[in-house]
JSON list of C-alpha atoms in Angstrom, two decimals:
[
{"chain": "A", "resi": 1, "resn": "MET", "atom": "CA", "xyz": [0.00, 0.00, 0.00]},
{"chain": "A", "resi": 2, "resn": "LYS", "atom": "CA", "xyz": [1.22, 3.48, -0.85]},
{"chain": "A", "resi": 3, "resn": "THR", "atom": "CA", "xyz": [1.81, 6.18, 1.72]},
{"chain": "A", "resi": 4, "resn": "ARG", "atom": "CA", "xyz": [-0.94, 8.79, 1.49]},
{"chain": "A", "resi": 5, "resn": "THR", "atom": "CA", "xyz": [-0.33, 12.54, 1.70]},
{"chain": "A", "resi": 6, "resn": "ARG", "atom": "CA", "xyz": [-1.87, 14.57, 4.51]},
{"chain": "A", "resi": 7, "resn": "ARG", "atom": "CA", "xyz": [-4.24, 16.16, 2.01]},
{"chain": "A", "resi": 8, "resn": "GLN", "atom": "CA", "xyz": [-5.39, 12.75, 0.77]},
{"chain": "A", "resi": 9, "resn": "GLU", "atom": "CA", "xyz": [-5.96, 11.55, 4.35]},
{"chain": "A", "resi": 10, "resn": "ARG", "atom": "CA", "xyz": [-7.98, 14.67, 5.24]},
{"chain": "A", "resi": 11, "resn": "PHE", "atom": "CA", "xyz": [-10.10, 14.23, 2.11]},
{"chain": "A", "resi": 12, "resn": "ARG", "atom": "CA", "xyz": [-10.73, 10.56, 2.91]},
{"chain": "A", "resi": 13, "resn": "THR", "atom": "CA", "xyz": [-11.54, 11.36, 6.55]},
{"chain": "A", "resi": 14, "resn": "LYS", "atom": "CA", "xyz": [-13.96, 14.10, 5.51]},
{"chain": "A", "resi": 15, "resn": "PHE", "atom": "CA", "xyz": [-15.89, 12.08, 2.90]},
{"chain": "A", "resi": 16, "resn": "GLY", "atom": "CA", "xyz": [-15.51, 8.47, 4.10]},
{"chain": "A", "resi": 17, "resn": "PRO", "atom": "CA", "xyz": [-13.69, 5.42, 2.76]},
{"chain": "A", "resi": 18, "resn": "TRP", "atom": "CA", "xyz": [-15.87, 4.66, -0.29]},
{"chain": "A", "resi": 19, "resn": "ALA", "atom": "CA", "xyz": [-16.54, 6.48, -3.58]},
{"chain": "A", "resi": 20, "resn": "ILE", "atom": "CA", "xyz": [-18.94, 5.64, -6.42]},
{"chain": "A", "resi": 21, "resn": "VAL", "atom": "CA", "xyz": [-17.70, 6.33, -9.95]},
{"chain": "A", "resi": 22, "resn": "THR", "atom": "CA", "xyz": [-20.10, 6.10, -12.87]},
{"chain": "A", "resi": 23, "resn": "GLY", "atom": "CA", "xyz": [-18.87, 5.75, -16.43]},
{"chain": "A", "resi": 24, "resn": "ALA", "atom": "CA", "xyz": [-15.61, 4.40, -15.05]},
{"chain": "A", "resi": 25, "resn": "SER", "atom": "CA", "xyz": [-14.67, 2.13, -17.96]},
{"chain": "A", "resi": 26, "resn": "SER", "atom": "CA", "xyz": [-13.12, 4.93, -20.03]},
{"chain": "A", "resi": 27, "resn": "GLY", "atom": "CA", "xyz": [-12.39, 8.63, -20.37]},
{"chain": "A", "resi": 28, "resn": "ILE", "atom": "CA", "xyz": [-12.94, 11.03, -17.50]},
{"chain": "A", "resi": 29, "resn": "GLY", "atom": "CA", "xyz": [-14.69, 8.42, -15.35]},
{"chain": "A", "resi": 30, "resn": "ARG", "atom": "CA", "xyz": [-11.70, 6.10, -15.58]},
{"chain": "A", "resi": 31, "resn": "GLU", "atom": "CA", "xyz": [-9.27, 8.88, -14.66]},
{"chain": "A", "resi": 32, "resn": "ILE", "atom": "CA", "xyz": [-11.40, 9.89, -11.66]},
{"chain": "A", "resi": 33, "resn": "ALA", "atom": "CA", "xyz": [-11.43, 6.26, -10.49]},
{"chain": "A", "resi": 34, "resn": "VAL", "atom": "CA", "xyz": [-7.64, 6.00, -10.83]},
{"chain": "A", "resi": 35, "resn": "ARG", "atom": "CA", "xyz": [-7.08, 9.20, -8.86]},
{"chain": "A", "resi": 36, "resn": "LEU", "atom": "CA", "xyz": [-9.53, 8.27, -6.11]},
{"chain": "A", "resi": 37, "resn": "ALA", "atom": "CA", "xyz": [-7.86, 4.86, -5.77]},
{"chain": "A", "resi": 38, "resn": "ALA", "atom": "CA", "xyz": [-4.46, 6.56, -5.51]},
{"chain": "A", "resi": 39, "resn": "ALA", "atom": "CA", "xyz": [-5.92, 8.69, -2.71]},
{"chain": "A", "resi": 40, "resn": "GLY", "atom": "CA", "xyz": [-6.89, 5.50, -0.85]},
{"chain": "A", "resi": 41, "resn": "PHE", "atom": "CA", "xyz": [-10.62, 5.37, -1.53]},
{"chain": "A", "resi": 42, "resn": "ASN", "atom": "CA", "xyz": [-12.36, 2.04, -1.93]},
{"chain": "A", "resi": 43, "resn": "LEU", "atom": "CA", "xyz": [-14.43, 2.15, -5.12]},
{"chain": "A", "resi": 44, "resn": "VAL", "atom": "CA", "xyz": [-17.80, 1.11, -6.46]},
{"chain": "A", "resi": 45, "resn": "LEU", "atom": "CA", "xyz": [-17.31, 1.15, -10.24]},
{"chain": "A", "resi": 46, "resn": "VAL", "atom": "CA", "xyz": [-20.37, 1.49, -12.45]},
{"chain": "A", "resi": 47, "resn": "ALA", "atom": "CA", "xyz": [-20.37, 1.14, -16.26]},
{"chain": "A", "resi": 48, "resn": "ARG", "atom": "CA", "xyz": [-21.98, -0.80, -19.07]},
{"chain": "A", "resi": 49, "resn": "ASN", "atom": "CA", "xyz": [-18.82, -2.75, -19.94]},
{"chain": "A", "resi": 50, "resn": "ARG", "atom": "CA", "xyz": [-18.54, -5.22, -17.05]},
{"chain": "A", "resi": 51, "resn": "SER", "atom": "CA", "xyz": [-15.42, -7.00, -18.36]},
{"chain": "A", "resi": 52, "resn": "ALA", "atom": "CA", "xyz": [-13.51, -3.70, -18.64]},
{"chain": "A", "resi": 53, "resn": "MET", "atom": "CA", "xyz": [-14.60, -2.79, -15.11]},
{"chain": "A", "resi": 54, "resn": "GLU", "atom": "CA", "xyz": [-13.52, -6.13, -13.66]},
{"chain": "A", "resi": 55, "resn": "SER", "atom": "CA", "xyz": [-10.12, -5.80, -15.32]},
{"chain": "A", "resi": 56, "resn": "MET", "atom": "CA", "xyz": [-9.71, -2.26, -14.04]},
{"chain": "A", "resi": 57, "resn": "ALA", "atom": "CA", "xyz": [-10.82, -3.27, -10.55]},
{"chain": "A", "resi": 58, "resn": "THR", "atom": "CA", "xyz": [-8.21, -6.03, -10.46]},
{"chain": "A", "resi": 59, "resn": "GLU", "atom": "CA", "xyz": [-5.48, -3.58, -11.51]},
{"chain": "A", "resi": 60, "resn": "LEU", "atom": "CA", "xyz": [-6.50, -0.96, -8.93]},
{"chain": "A", "resi": 61, "resn": "VAL", "atom": "CA", "xyz": [-6.71, -3.48, -6.10]},
{"chain": "A", "resi": 62, "resn": "ALA", "atom": "CA", "xyz": [-3.22, -4.78, -6.90]},
{"chain": "A", "resi": 63, "resn": "ALA", "atom": "CA", "xyz": [-1.65, -1.35, -7.43]},
{"chain": "A", "resi": 64, "resn": "GLU", "atom": "CA", "xyz": [-3.32, 0.64, -4.64]},
{"chain": "A", "resi": 65, "resn": "GLY", "atom": "CA", "xyz": [-4.37, -1.93, -2.04]},
{"chain": "A", "resi": 66, "resn": "ILE", "atom": "CA", "xyz": [-8.02, -0.82, -2.05]},
{"chain": "A", "resi": 67, "resn": "GLU", "atom": "CA", "xyz": [-11.34, -2.66, -2.32]},
{"chain": "A", "resi": 68, "resn": "CYS", "atom": "CA", "xyz": [-13.46, -2.48, -5.49]},
{"chain": "A", "resi": 69, "resn": "ARG", "atom": "CA", "xyz": [-17.01, -3.47, -6.27]},
{"chain": "A", "resi": 70, "resn": "VAL", "atom": "CA", "xyz": [-18.18, -3.67, -9.89]},
{"chain": "A", "resi": 71, "resn": "ILE", "atom": "CA", "xyz": [-21.77, -2.94, -10.90]}
]
Protein backbone atom coordinates (compact mmCIF):
# COMPACT_ATOMS: atom_id res chain seq x y z
CA MET A 1 0.00 0.00 0.00
CA LYS A 2 1.22 3.48 -0.85
CA THR A 3 1.81 6.18 1.72
CA ARG A 4 -0.94 8.79 1.49
CA THR A 5 -0.33 12.54 1.70
CA ARG A 6 -1.87 14.57 4.51
CA ARG A 7 -4.24 16.16 2.01
CA GLN A 8 -5.39 12.75 0.77
CA GLU A 9 -5.96 11.55 4.35
CA ARG A 10 -7.98 14.67 5.24
CA PHE A 11 -10.10 14.23 2.11
CA ARG A 12 -10.73 10.56 2.91
CA THR A 13 -11.54 11.36 6.55
CA LYS A 14 -13.96 14.10 5.51
CA PHE A 15 -15.89 12.08 2.90
CA GLY A 16 -15.51 8.47 4.10
CA PRO A 17 -13.69 5.42 2.76
CA TRP A 18 -15.87 4.66 -0.29
CA ALA A 19 -16.54 6.48 -3.58
CA ILE A 20 -18.94 5.64 -6.42
CA VAL A 21 -17.70 6.33 -9.95
CA THR A 22 -20.10 6.10 -12.87
CA GLY A 23 -18.87 5.75 -16.43
CA ALA A 24 -15.61 4.40 -15.05
CA SER A 25 -14.67 2.13 -17.96
CA SER A 26 -13.12 4.93 -20.03
CA GLY A 27 -12.39 8.63 -20.37
CA ILE A 28 -12.94 11.03 -17.50
CA GLY A 29 -14.69 8.42 -15.35
CA ARG A 30 -11.70 6.10 -15.58
CA GLU A 31 -9.27 8.88 -14.66
CA ILE A 32 -11.40 9.89 -11.66
CA ALA A 33 -11.43 6.26 -10.49
CA VAL A 34 -7.64 6.00 -10.83
CA ARG A 35 -7.08 9.20 -8.86
CA LEU A 36 -9.53 8.27 -6.11
CA ALA A 37 -7.86 4.86 -5.77
CA ALA A 38 -4.46 6.56 -5.51
CA ALA A 39 -5.92 8.69 -2.71
CA GLY A 40 -6.89 5.50 -0.85
CA PHE A 41 -10.62 5.37 -1.53
CA ASN A 42 -12.36 2.04 -1.93
CA LEU A 43 -14.43 2.15 -5.12
CA VAL A 44 -17.80 1.11 -6.46
CA LEU A 45 -17.31 1.15 -10.24
CA VAL A 46 -20.37 1.49 -12.45
CA ALA A 47 -20.37 1.14 -16.26
CA ARG A 48 -21.98 -0.80 -19.07
CA ASN A 49 -18.82 -2.75 -19.94
CA ARG A 50 -18.54 -5.22 -17.05
CA SER A 51 -15.42 -7.00 -18.36
CA ALA A 52 -13.51 -3.70 -18.64
CA MET A 53 -14.60 -2.79 -15.11
CA GLU A 54 -13.52 -6.13 -13.66
CA SER A 55 -10.12 -5.80 -15.32
CA MET A 56 -9.71 -2.26 -14.04
CA ALA A 57 -10.82 -3.27 -10.55
CA THR A 58 -8.21 -6.03 -10.46
CA GLU A 59 -5.48 -3.58 -11.51
CA LEU A 60 -6.50 -0.96 -8.93
CA VAL A 61 -6.71 -3.48 -6.10
CA ALA A 62 -3.22 -4.78 -6.90
CA ALA A 63 -1.65 -1.35 -7.43
CA GLU A 64 -3.32 0.64 -4.64
CA GLY A 65 -4.37 -1.93 -2.04
CA ILE A 66 -8.02 -0.82 -2.05
CA GLU A 67 -11.34 -2.66 -2.32
CA CYS A 68 -13.46 -2.48 -5.49
CA ARG A 69 -17.01 -3.47 -6.27
CA VAL A 70 -18.18 -3.67 -9.89
CA ILE A 71 -21.77 -2.94 -10.90
